[in-house]
Amino acid sequence: IVAERYRELGVSPPDGMAGVLLSAVLTDTVLLKSPTTTEVDREVAARLAVQLDVDPIEFGLEMFRARAERVAFSAEDAVSRDLKEYRVGDLAIGVAQVEVVDTAEYLERAGELAAALEGLAARRALDLAMLLVTDVVREGSEVLAVGKTRIAERALGISLTQGPAWVDGLLSRKKQVASRLLETVGG
């Protein structure tokens, strides 16, 4: 919206602001790969990238890498930092999401993450607590869940009996997870 306002006024944002705006678009759209990405998002990213003389995808990957490097791993933070809660009838479902360039560290600590999800579910009275570890390079997500995991399995067509499950192309919690969970529970 801000980038479009600059365009409407016929001015280019200062380079620092252009970088912030490009970062925002790339974060929100998971490097323009999310199903929520609009044509306006693509146009704005292209325009800002030209102004900054950068490749937007490389810029975005570097941004995700830098963000991951400066944050120490915390299972508690991973399951609660970006958490959305959904209520359907008597069921309460929480879905957290972290976006990374490599899921390895998270998978190595799946036990810690499961314990943090259990704690989150208990504190927030959730019937199902999920964490999506979204790999922006591989374009998909590792799904971890505790509680009534059968709901997640049916909604996403996966099995969680052996631990986390990879779902290729799963990038958007809103469009690809929440809607399926709500349909599964409600239907």
mmCIF file of N, CA and C in Angstrom, residues 23-141:
data_model
loop_
_atom_site.group_PDB
_atom_site.id
_atom_site.type_symbol
_atom_site.label_atom_id
_atom_site.label_comp_id
_atom_site.label_asym_id
_atom_site.label_seq_id
_atom_site.Cartn_x
_atom_site.Cartn_y
_atom_site.Cartn_z
ATOM 1 N N SER A 23 11.434 -5.642 1.333
ATOM 2 C CA SER A 23 11.506 -6.683 2.365
ATOM 3 C C SER A 23 10.111 -7.082 2.845
ATOM 4 N N ALA A 24 9.256 -6.097 3.040
ATOM 5 C CA ALA A 24 7.893 -6.369 3.511
ATOM 6 C C ALA A 24 7.112 -7.204 2.500
ATOM 7 N N VAL A 25 7.204 -6.839 1.238
ATOM 8 C CA VAL A 25 6.481 -7.594 0.195
ATOM 9 C C VAL A 25 7.010 -9.021 0.122
ATOM 10 N N LEU A 26 8.329 -9.174 0.143
ATOM 11 C CA LEU A 26 8.926 -10.507 0.025
ATOM 12 C C LEU A 26 8.648 -11.374 1.244
ATOM 13 N N THR A 27 8.592 -10.775 2.420
ATOM 14 C CA THR A 27 8.258 -11.534 3.621
ATOM 15 C C THR A 27 6.803 -11.967 3.583
ATOM 16 N N ASP A 28 5.922 -11.039 3.288
ATOM 17 C CA ASP A 28 4.492 -11.320 3.288
ATOM 18 C C ASP A 28 4.096 -12.358 2.243
ATOM 19 N N THR A 29 4.816 -12.391 1.139
ATOM 20 C CA THR A 29 4.457 -13.296 0.041
ATOM 21 C C THR A 29 5.387 -14.505 -0.053
ATOM 22 N N VAL A 30 6.250 -14.691 0.932
ATOM 23 C CA VAL A 30 7.244 -15.775 0.937
ATOM 24 C C VAL A 30 7.961 -15.798 -0.414
ATOM 25 N N LEU A 31 8.673 -14.718 -0.680
ATOM 26 C CA LEU A 31 9.471 -14.564 -1.910
ATOM 27 C C LEU A 31 8.616 -14.664 -3.173
ATOM 28 N N LEU A 32 7.404 -14.128 -3.087
ATOM 29 C CA LEU A 32 6.460 -14.084 -4.209
ATOM 30 C C LEU A 32 5.959 -15.473 -4.607
ATOM 31 N N LYS A 33 6.080 -16.468 -3.715
ATOM 32 C CA LYS A 33 5.687 -17.845 -4.025
ATOM 33 C C LYS A 33 4.381 -18.262 -3.366
ATOM 34 N N SER A 34 3.937 -17.509 -2.381
ATOM 35 C CA SER A 34 2.719 -17.873 -1.665
ATOM 36 C C SER A 34 1.500 -17.752 -2.567
ATOM 37 N N PRO A 35 0.504 -18.606 -2.335
ATOM 38 C CA PRO A 35 -0.739 -18.464 -3.105
ATOM 39 C C PRO A 35 -1.470 -17.154 -2.827
ATOM 40 N N THR A 36 -1.056 -16.441 -1.795
ATOM 41 C CA THR A 36 -1.678 -15.148 -1.498
ATOM 42 C C THR A 36 -1.058 -14.014 -2.319
ATOM 43 N N THR A 37 0.013 -14.310 -3.069
ATOM 44 C CA THR A 37 0.708 -13.288 -3.852
ATOM 45 C C THR A 37 -0.199 -12.760 -4.966
ATOM 46 N N THR A 38 -0.274 -11.434 -5.067
ATOM 47 C CA THR A 38 -1.093 -10.812 -6.109
ATOM 48 C C THR A 38 -0.197 -10.259 -7.213
ATOM 49 N N GLU A 39 -0.815 -9.876 -8.296
ATOM 50 C CA GLU A 39 -0.066 -9.258 -9.390
ATOM 51 C C GLU A 39 0.518 -7.919 -8.945
ATOM 52 N N VAL A 40 -0.207 -7.212 -8.095
ATOM 53 C CA VAL A 40 0.306 -5.949 -7.555
ATOM 54 C C VAL A 40 1.575 -6.212 -6.744
ATOM 55 N N ASP A 41 1.580 -7.279 -5.948
ATOM 56 C CA ASP A 41 2.784 -7.634 -5.186
ATOM 57 C C ASP A 41 3.969 -7.825 -6.132
ATOM 58 N N ARG A 42 3.750 -8.544 -7.218
ATOM 59 C CA ARG A 42 4.826 -8.817 -8.180
ATOM 60 C C ARG A 42 5.325 -7.521 -8.834
ATOM 61 N N GLU A 43 4.389 -6.662 -9.203
ATOM 62 C CA GLU A 43 4.757 -5.389 -9.844
ATOM 63 C C GLU A 43 5.533 -4.487 -8.883
ATOM 64 N N VAL A 44 5.061 -4.400 -7.655
ATOM 65 C CA VAL A 44 5.732 -3.558 -6.655
ATOM 66 C C VAL A 44 7.135 -4.094 -6.397
ATOM 67 N N ALA A 45 7.270 -5.396 -6.222
ATOM 68 C CA ALA A 45 8.590 -5.990 -5.965
ATOM 69 C C ALA A 45 9.528 -5.731 -7.136
ATOM 70 N N ALA A 46 9.032 -5.892 -8.343
ATOM 71 C CA ALA A 46 9.872 -5.666 -9.529
ATOM 72 C C ALA A 46 10.316 -4.206 -9.597
ATOM 73 N N ARG A 47 9.389 -3.290 -9.367
ATOM 74 C CA ARG A 47 9.715 -1.861 -9.425
ATOM 75 C C ARG A 47 10.750 -1.473 -8.368
ATOM 76 N N LEU A 48 10.565 -1.959 -7.147
ATOM 77 C CA LEU A 48 11.501 -1.642 -6.072
ATOM 78 C C LEU A 48 12.867 -2.286 -6.322
ATOM 79 N N ALA A 49 12.867 -3.506 -6.844
ATOM 80 C CA ALA A 49 14.129 -4.197 -7.136
ATOM 81 C C ALA A 49 14.915 -3.452 -8.208
ATOM 82 N N VAL A 50 14.231 -2.931 -9.216
ATOM 83 C CA VAL A 50 14.905 -2.156 -10.256
ATOM 84 C C VAL A 50 15.514 -0.902 -9.643
ATOM 85 N N GLN A 51 14.750 -0.216 -8.799
ATOM 86 C CA GLN A 51 15.263 0.991 -8.154
ATOM 87 C C GLN A 51 16.526 0.683 -7.350
ATOM 88 N N LEU A 52 16.532 -0.459 -6.661
ATOM 89 C CA LEU A 52 17.667 -0.819 -5.806
ATOM 90 C C LEU A 52 18.757 -1.577 -6.546
ATOM 91 N N ASP A 53 18.491 -1.918 -7.801
ATOM 92 C CA ASP A 53 19.426 -2.677 -8.624
ATOM 93 C C ASP A 53 19.785 -4.015 -7.958
ATOM 94 N N VAL A 54 18.735 -4.747 -7.573
ATOM 95 C CA VAL A 54 18.915 -6.061 -6.959
ATOM 96 C C VAL A 54 17.976 -7.063 -7.621
ATOM 97 N N ASP A 55 18.336 -8.331 -7.516
ATOM 98 C CA ASP A 55 17.420 -9.401 -7.903
ATOM 99 C C ASP A 55 16.496 -9.612 -6.709
ATOM 100 N N PRO A 56 15.185 -9.516 -6.892
ATOM 101 C CA PRO A 56 14.297 -9.572 -5.729
ATOM 102 C C PRO A 56 14.372 -10.893 -4.963
ATOM 103 N N ILE A 57 14.523 -11.996 -5.653
ATOM 104 C CA ILE A 57 14.568 -13.287 -4.962
ATOM 105 C C ILE A 57 15.869 -13.439 -4.183
ATOM 106 N N GLU A 58 16.984 -13.057 -4.778
ATOM 107 C CA GLU A 58 18.258 -13.113 -4.061
ATOM 108 C C GLU A 58 18.231 -12.181 -2.845
ATOM 109 N N PHE A 59 17.664 -11.003 -3.038
ATOM 110 C CA PHE A 59 17.519 -10.040 -1.941
ATOM 111 C C PHE A 59 16.699 -10.681 -0.814
ATOM 112 N N GLY A 60 15.597 -11.315 -1.180
ATOM 113 C CA GLY A 60 14.728 -11.950 -0.190
ATOM 114 C C GLY A 60 15.395 -13.113 0.523
ATOM 115 N N LEU A 61 16.126 -13.947 -0.230
ATOM 116 C CA LEU A 61 16.831 -15.061 0.402
ATOM 117 C C LEU A 61 17.865 -14.558 1.400
ATOM 118 N N GLU A 62 18.572 -13.522 1.017
ATOM 119 C CA GLU A 62 19.567 -12.944 1.926
ATOM 120 C C GLU A 62 18.885 -12.392 3.176
ATOM 121 N N MET A 63 17.731 -11.811 3.005
ATOM 122 C CA MET A 63 16.977 -11.278 4.133
ATOM 123 C C MET A 63 16.573 -12.420 5.080
ATOM 124 N N PHE A 64 16.040 -13.520 4.540
ATOM 125 C CA PHE A 64 15.647 -14.653 5.372
ATOM 126 C C PHE A 64 16.863 -15.266 6.064
ATOM 127 N N ARG A 65 17.988 -15.378 5.349
ATOM 128 C CA ARG A 65 19.214 -15.925 5.952
ATOM 129 C C ARG A 65 19.686 -15.047 7.111
ATOM 130 N N ALA A 66 19.703 -13.743 6.891
ATOM 131 C CA ALA A 66 20.155 -12.813 7.931
ATOM 132 C C ALA A 66 19.252 -12.877 9.152
ATOM 133 N N ARG A 67 17.972 -12.985 8.920
ATOM 134 C CA ARG A 67 17.024 -13.061 10.030
ATOM 135 C C ARG A 67 17.268 -14.331 10.851
ATOM 136 N N ALA A 68 17.533 -15.448 10.172
ATOM 137 C CA ALA A 68 17.760 -16.717 10.863
ATOM 138 C C ALA A 68 19.074 -16.705 11.636
ATOM 139 N N GLU A 69 20.102 -16.072 11.094
ATOM 140 C CA GLU A 69 21.426 -16.071 11.724
ATOM 141 C C GLU A 69 21.475 -15.262 13.003
ATOM 142 N N ARG A 70 20.672 -14.228 13.095
ATOM 143 C CA ARG A 70 20.788 -13.355 14.266
ATOM 144 C C ARG A 70 19.833 -13.747 15.391
ATOM 145 N N VAL A 71 19.036 -14.789 15.164
ATOM 146 C CA VAL A 71 18.082 -15.210 16.186
ATOM 147 C C VAL A 71 18.486 -16.586 16.713
ATOM 148 N N ALA A 72 18.759 -16.668 17.995
ATOM 149 C CA ALA A 72 19.089 -17.954 18.614
ATOM 150 C C ALA A 72 17.834 -18.811 18.651
ATOM 151 N N PHE A 73 18.000 -20.095 18.426
ATOM 152 C CA PHE A 73 16.866 -21.014 18.406
ATOM 153 C C PHE A 73 16.204 -21.077 19.774
ATOM 154 N N SER A 74 14.912 -20.967 19.782
ATOM 155 C CA SER A 74 14.113 -21.138 20.990
ATOM 156 C C SER A 74 12.824 -21.835 20.582
ATOM 157 N N ALA A 75 12.622 -23.039 21.107
ATOM 158 C CA ALA A 75 11.411 -23.790 20.775
ATOM 159 C C ALA A 75 10.163 -23.023 21.209
ATOM 160 N N GLU A 76 10.224 -22.433 22.396
ATOM 161 C CA GLU A 76 9.078 -21.653 22.895
ATOM 162 C C GLU A 76 8.742 -20.503 21.959
ATOM 163 N N ASP A 77 9.764 -19.812 21.504
ATOM 164 C CA ASP A 77 9.559 -18.694 20.583
ATOM 165 C C ASP A 77 9.016 -19.190 19.241
ATOM 166 N N ALA A 78 9.552 -20.292 18.756
ATOM 167 C CA ALA A 78 9.123 -20.826 17.451
ATOM 168 C C ALA A 78 7.633 -21.154 17.433
ATOM 169 N N VAL A 79 7.111 -21.697 18.538
ATOM 170 C CA VAL A 79 5.709 -22.106 18.548
ATOM 171 C C VAL A 79 4.744 -20.998 18.945
ATOM 172 N N SER A 80 5.282 -19.853 19.368
ATOM 173 C CA SER A 80 4.373 -18.789 19.814
ATOM 174 C C SER A 80 4.561 -17.446 19.118
ATOM 175 N N ARG A 81 5.696 -17.232 18.450
ATOM 176 C CA ARG A 81 5.980 -15.914 17.868
ATOM 177 C C ARG A 81 4.933 -15.508 16.828
ATOM 178 N N ASP A 82 4.634 -16.386 15.903
ATOM 179 C CA ASP A 82 3.661 -16.075 14.858
ATOM 180 C C ASP A 82 2.552 -17.121 14.926
ATOM 181 N N LEU A 83 1.686 -16.960 15.904
ATOM 182 C CA LEU A 83 0.632 -17.925 16.201
ATOM 183 C C LEU A 83 -0.735 -17.338 15.877
ATOM 184 N N LYS A 84 -1.520 -18.115 15.187
ATOM 185 C CA LYS A 84 -2.911 -17.741 14.927
ATOM 186 C C LYS A 84 -3.791 -18.818 15.551
ATOM 187 N N GLU A 85 -4.867 -18.383 16.185
ATOM 188 C CA GLU A 85 -5.790 -19.326 16.808
ATOM 189 C C GLU A 85 -7.133 -19.293 16.086
ATOM 190 N N TYR A 86 -7.726 -20.484 15.971
ATOM 191 C CA TYR A 86 -9.009 -20.649 15.297
ATOM 192 C C TYR A 86 -9.925 -21.447 16.220
ATOM 193 N N ARG A 87 -11.167 -21.034 16.285
ATOM 194 C CA ARG A 87 -12.152 -21.757 17.088
ATOM 195 C C ARG A 87 -13.292 -22.182 16.177
ATOM 196 N N VAL A 88 -13.600 -23.481 16.267
ATOM 197 C CA VAL A 88 -14.703 -24.043 15.500
ATOM 198 C C VAL A 88 -15.524 -24.885 16.461
ATOM 199 N N GLY A 89 -16.719 -24.425 16.749
ATOM 200 C CA GLY A 89 -17.533 -25.122 17.745
ATOM 201 C C GLY A 89 -16.793 -25.161 19.069
ATOM 202 N N ASP A 90 -16.609 -26.355 19.582
ATOM 203 C CA ASP A 90 -15.914 -26.523 20.852
ATOM 204 C C ASP A 90 -14.416 -26.714 20.696
ATOM 205 N N LEU A 91 -13.924 -26.755 19.469
ATOM 206 C CA LEU A 91 -12.506 -27.006 19.227
ATOM 207 C C LEU A 91 -11.703 -25.713 19.120
ATOM 208 N N ALA A 92 -10.516 -25.765 19.715
ATOM 209 C CA ALA A 92 -9.582 -24.637 19.614
ATOM 210 C C ALA A 92 -8.313 -25.166 18.949
ATOM 211 N N ILE A 93 -7.890 -24.480 17.891
ATOM 212 C CA ILE A 93 -6.724 -24.896 17.117
ATOM 213 C C ILE A 93 -5.757 -23.726 17.024
ATOM 214 N N GLY A 94 -4.481 -23.994 17.265
ATOM 215 C CA GLY A 94 -3.443 -22.979 17.128
ATOM 216 C C GLY A 94 -2.453 -23.415 16.066
ATOM 217 N N VAL A 95 -2.126 -22.504 15.156
ATOM 218 C CA VAL A 95 -1.157 -22.800 14.101
ATOM 219 C C VAL A 95 -0.094 -21.716 14.097
ATOM 220 N N ALA A 96 1.133 -22.113 14.430
ATOM 221 C CA ALA A 96 2.272 -21.199 14.407
ATOM 222 C C ALA A 96 3.060 -21.449 13.127
ATOM 223 N N GLN A 97 3.825 -20.456 12.697
ATOM 224 C CA GLN A 97 4.617 -20.604 11.480
ATOM 225 C C GLN A 97 5.936 -19.865 11.621
ATOM 226 N N VAL A 98 7.013 -20.532 11.202
ATOM 227 C CA VAL A 98 8.314 -19.891 11.083
ATOM 228 C C VAL A 98 8.785 -20.105 9.656
ATOM 229 N N GLU A 99 9.397 -19.089 9.088
ATOM 230 C CA GLU A 99 9.901 -19.174 7.712
ATOM 231 C C GLU A 99 11.419 -19.193 7.765
ATOM 232 N N VAL A 100 12.010 -20.213 7.143
ATOM 233 C CA VAL A 100 13.454 -20.428 7.203
ATOM 234 C C VAL A 100 13.993 -20.754 5.818
ATOM 235 N N VAL A 101 15.323 -20.707 5.677
ATOM 236 C CA VAL A 101 15.947 -21.120 4.422
ATOM 237 C C VAL A 101 16.432 -22.554 4.498
ATOM 238 N N ASP A 102 16.355 -23.161 5.682
ATOM 239 C CA ASP A 102 16.764 -24.552 5.864
ATOM 240 C C ASP A 102 16.071 -25.084 7.111
ATOM 241 N N THR A 103 15.351 -26.193 6.982
ATOM 242 C CA THR A 103 14.584 -26.743 8.105
ATOM 243 C C THR A 103 15.416 -27.630 9.027
ATOM 244 N N ALA A 104 16.667 -27.896 8.679
ATOM 245 C CA ALA A 104 17.486 -28.875 9.415
ATOM 246 C C ALA A 104 17.530 -28.618 10.915
ATOM 247 N N GLU A 105 17.820 -27.376 11.325
ATOM 248 C CA GLU A 105 17.923 -27.087 12.759
ATOM 249 C C GLU A 105 16.614 -27.398 13.476
ATOM 250 N N TYR A 106 15.515 -27.103 12.835
ATOM 251 C CA TYR A 106 14.215 -27.347 13.453
ATOM 252 C C TYR A 106 13.925 -28.840 13.550
ATOM 253 N N LEU A 107 14.251 -29.581 12.502
ATOM 254 C CA LEU A 107 13.997 -31.017 12.524
ATOM 255 C C LEU A 107 14.876 -31.725 13.548
ATOM 256 N N GLU A 108 16.110 -31.244 13.708
ATOM 257 C CA GLU A 108 17.006 -31.820 14.711
ATOM 258 C C GLU A 108 16.443 -31.630 16.116
ATOM 259 N N ARG A 109 15.609 -30.638 16.279
ATOM 260 C CA ARG A 109 15.069 -30.316 17.606
ATOM 261 C C ARG A 109 13.564 -30.544 17.665
ATOM 262 N N ALA A 110 13.099 -31.506 16.871
ATOM 263 C CA ALA A 110 11.664 -31.799 16.808
ATOM 264 C C ALA A 110 11.092 -32.163 18.178
ATOM 265 N N GLY A 111 11.852 -32.874 18.986
ATOM 266 C CA GLY A 111 11.386 -33.233 20.326
ATOM 267 C C GLY A 111 11.143 -32.012 21.195
ATOM 268 N N GLU A 112 12.070 -31.071 21.132
ATOM 269 C CA GLU A 112 11.924 -29.810 21.868
ATOM 270 C C GLU A 112 10.700 -29.032 21.395
ATOM 271 N N LEU A 113 10.527 -29.019 20.069
ATOM 272 C CA LEU A 113 9.388 -28.294 19.492
ATOM 273 C C LEU A 113 8.070 -28.947 19.899
ATOM 274 N N ALA A 114 8.037 -30.282 19.899
ATOM 275 C CA ALA A 114 6.820 -30.990 20.307
ATOM 276 C C ALA A 114 6.497 -30.672 21.768
ATOM 277 N N ALA A 115 7.515 -30.645 22.614
ATOM 278 C CA ALA A 115 7.297 -30.312 24.028
ATOM 279 C C ALA A 115 6.783 -28.878 24.177
ATOM 280 N N ALA A 116 7.346 -27.966 23.382
ATOM 281 C CA ALA A 116 6.883 -26.571 23.426
ATOM 282 C C ALA A 116 5.443 -26.466 22.928
ATOM 283 N N LEU A 117 5.107 -27.249 21.905
ATOM 284 C CA LEU A 117 3.720 -27.264 21.411
ATOM 285 C C LEU A 117 2.780 -27.807 22.490
ATOM 286 N N GLU A 118 3.214 -28.858 23.208
ATOM 287 C CA GLU A 118 2.402 -29.418 24.304
ATOM 288 C C GLU A 118 2.152 -28.336 25.368
ATOM 289 N N GLY A 119 3.211 -27.614 25.725
ATOM 290 C CA GLY A 119 3.068 -26.544 26.713
ATOM 291 C C GLY A 119 2.127 -25.450 26.237
ATOM 292 N N LEU A 120 2.269 -25.074 24.973
ATOM 293 C CA LEU A 120 1.395 -24.061 24.379
ATOM 294 C C LEU A 120 -0.061 -24.522 24.415
ATOM 295 N N ALA A 121 -0.284 -25.778 24.024
ATOM 296 C CA ALA A 121 -1.646 -26.325 24.007
ATOM 297 C C ALA A 121 -2.251 -26.296 25.408
ATOM 298 N N ALA A 122 -1.455 -26.648 26.407
ATOM 299 C CA ALA A 122 -1.955 -26.644 27.784
ATOM 300 C C ALA A 122 -2.275 -25.223 28.258
ATOM 301 N N ARG A 123 -1.363 -24.288 27.994
ATOM 302 C CA ARG A 123 -1.559 -22.890 28.442
ATOM 303 C C ARG A 123 -2.752 -22.228 27.773
ATOM 304 N N ARG A 124 -2.952 -22.521 26.505
ATOM 305 C CA ARG A 124 -3.997 -21.826 25.737
ATOM 306 C C ARG A 124 -5.251 -22.678 25.547
ATOM 307 N N ALA A 125 -5.288 -23.844 26.165
ATOM 308 C CA ALA A 125 -6.427 -24.769 26.074
ATOM 309 C C ALA A 125 -6.748 -25.109 24.612
ATOM 310 N N LEU A 126 -5.692 -25.487 23.871
ATOM 311 C CA LEU A 126 -5.855 -25.853 22.459
ATOM 312 C C LEU A 126 -6.053 -27.352 22.316
ATOM 313 N N ASP A 127 -6.991 -27.733 21.469
ATOM 314 C CA ASP A 127 -7.193 -29.152 21.171
ATOM 315 C C ASP A 127 -6.146 -29.656 20.190
ATOM 316 N N LEU A 128 -5.675 -28.768 19.331
ATOM 317 C CA LEU A 128 -4.645 -29.091 18.347
ATOM 318 C C LEU A 128 -3.687 -27.911 18.275
ATOM 319 N N ALA A 129 -2.397 -28.184 18.425
ATOM 320 C CA ALA A 129 -1.373 -27.143 18.279
ATOM 321 C C ALA A 129 -0.428 -27.592 17.174
ATOM 322 N N MET A 130 -0.208 -26.713 16.217
ATOM 323 C CA MET A 130 0.627 -27.046 15.070
ATOM 324 C C MET A 130 1.720 -26.007 14.878
ATOM 325 N N LEU A 131 2.835 -26.467 14.286
ATOM 326 C CA LEU A 131 3.906 -25.574 13.867
ATOM 327 C C LEU A 131 4.238 -25.905 12.429
ATOM 328 N N LEU A 132 4.221 -24.886 11.588
ATOM 329 C CA LEU A 132 4.664 -25.020 10.204
ATOM 330 C C LEU A 132 6.059 -24.425 10.126
ATOM 331 N N VAL A 133 7.021 -25.251 9.753
ATOM 332 C CA VAL A 133 8.381 -24.768 9.533
ATOM 333 C C VAL A 133 8.512 -24.662 8.016
ATOM 334 N N THR A 134 8.312 -23.452 7.522
ATOM 335 C CA THR A 134 8.229 -23.210 6.083
ATOM 336 C C THR A 134 9.607 -22.928 5.507
ATOM 337 N N ASP A 135 9.994 -23.766 4.559
ATOM 338 C CA ASP A 135 11.285 -23.638 3.886
ATOM 339 C C ASP A 135 11.067 -22.815 2.622
ATOM 340 N N VAL A 136 11.569 -21.579 2.613
ATOM 341 C CA VAL A 136 11.321 -20.670 1.494
ATOM 342 C C VAL A 136 12.112 -21.057 0.247
ATOM 343 N N VAL A 137 13.159 -21.875 0.404
ATOM 344 C CA VAL A 137 13.940 -22.317 -0.744
ATOM 345 C C VAL A 137 13.295 -23.543 -1.386
ATOM 346 N N ARG A 138 12.965 -24.534 -0.570
ATOM 347 C CA ARG A 138 12.359 -25.773 -1.077
ATOM 348 C C ARG A 138 10.870 -25.614 -1.380
ATOM 349 N N GLU A 139 10.282 -24.518 -0.934
ATOM 350 C CA GLU A 139 8.877 -24.191 -1.172
ATOM 351 C C GLU A 139 7.916 -25.235 -0.616
ATOM 352 N N GLY A 140 7.961 -25.375 0.679
ATOM 353 C CA GLY A 140 7.060 -26.284 1.372
ATOM 354 C C GLY A 140 7.253 -26.126 2.863
ATOM 355 N N SER A 141 6.565 -26.973 3.622
ATOM 356 C CA SER A 141 6.639 -26.872 5.075
ATOM 357 C C SER A 141 6.722 -28.238 5.734
#
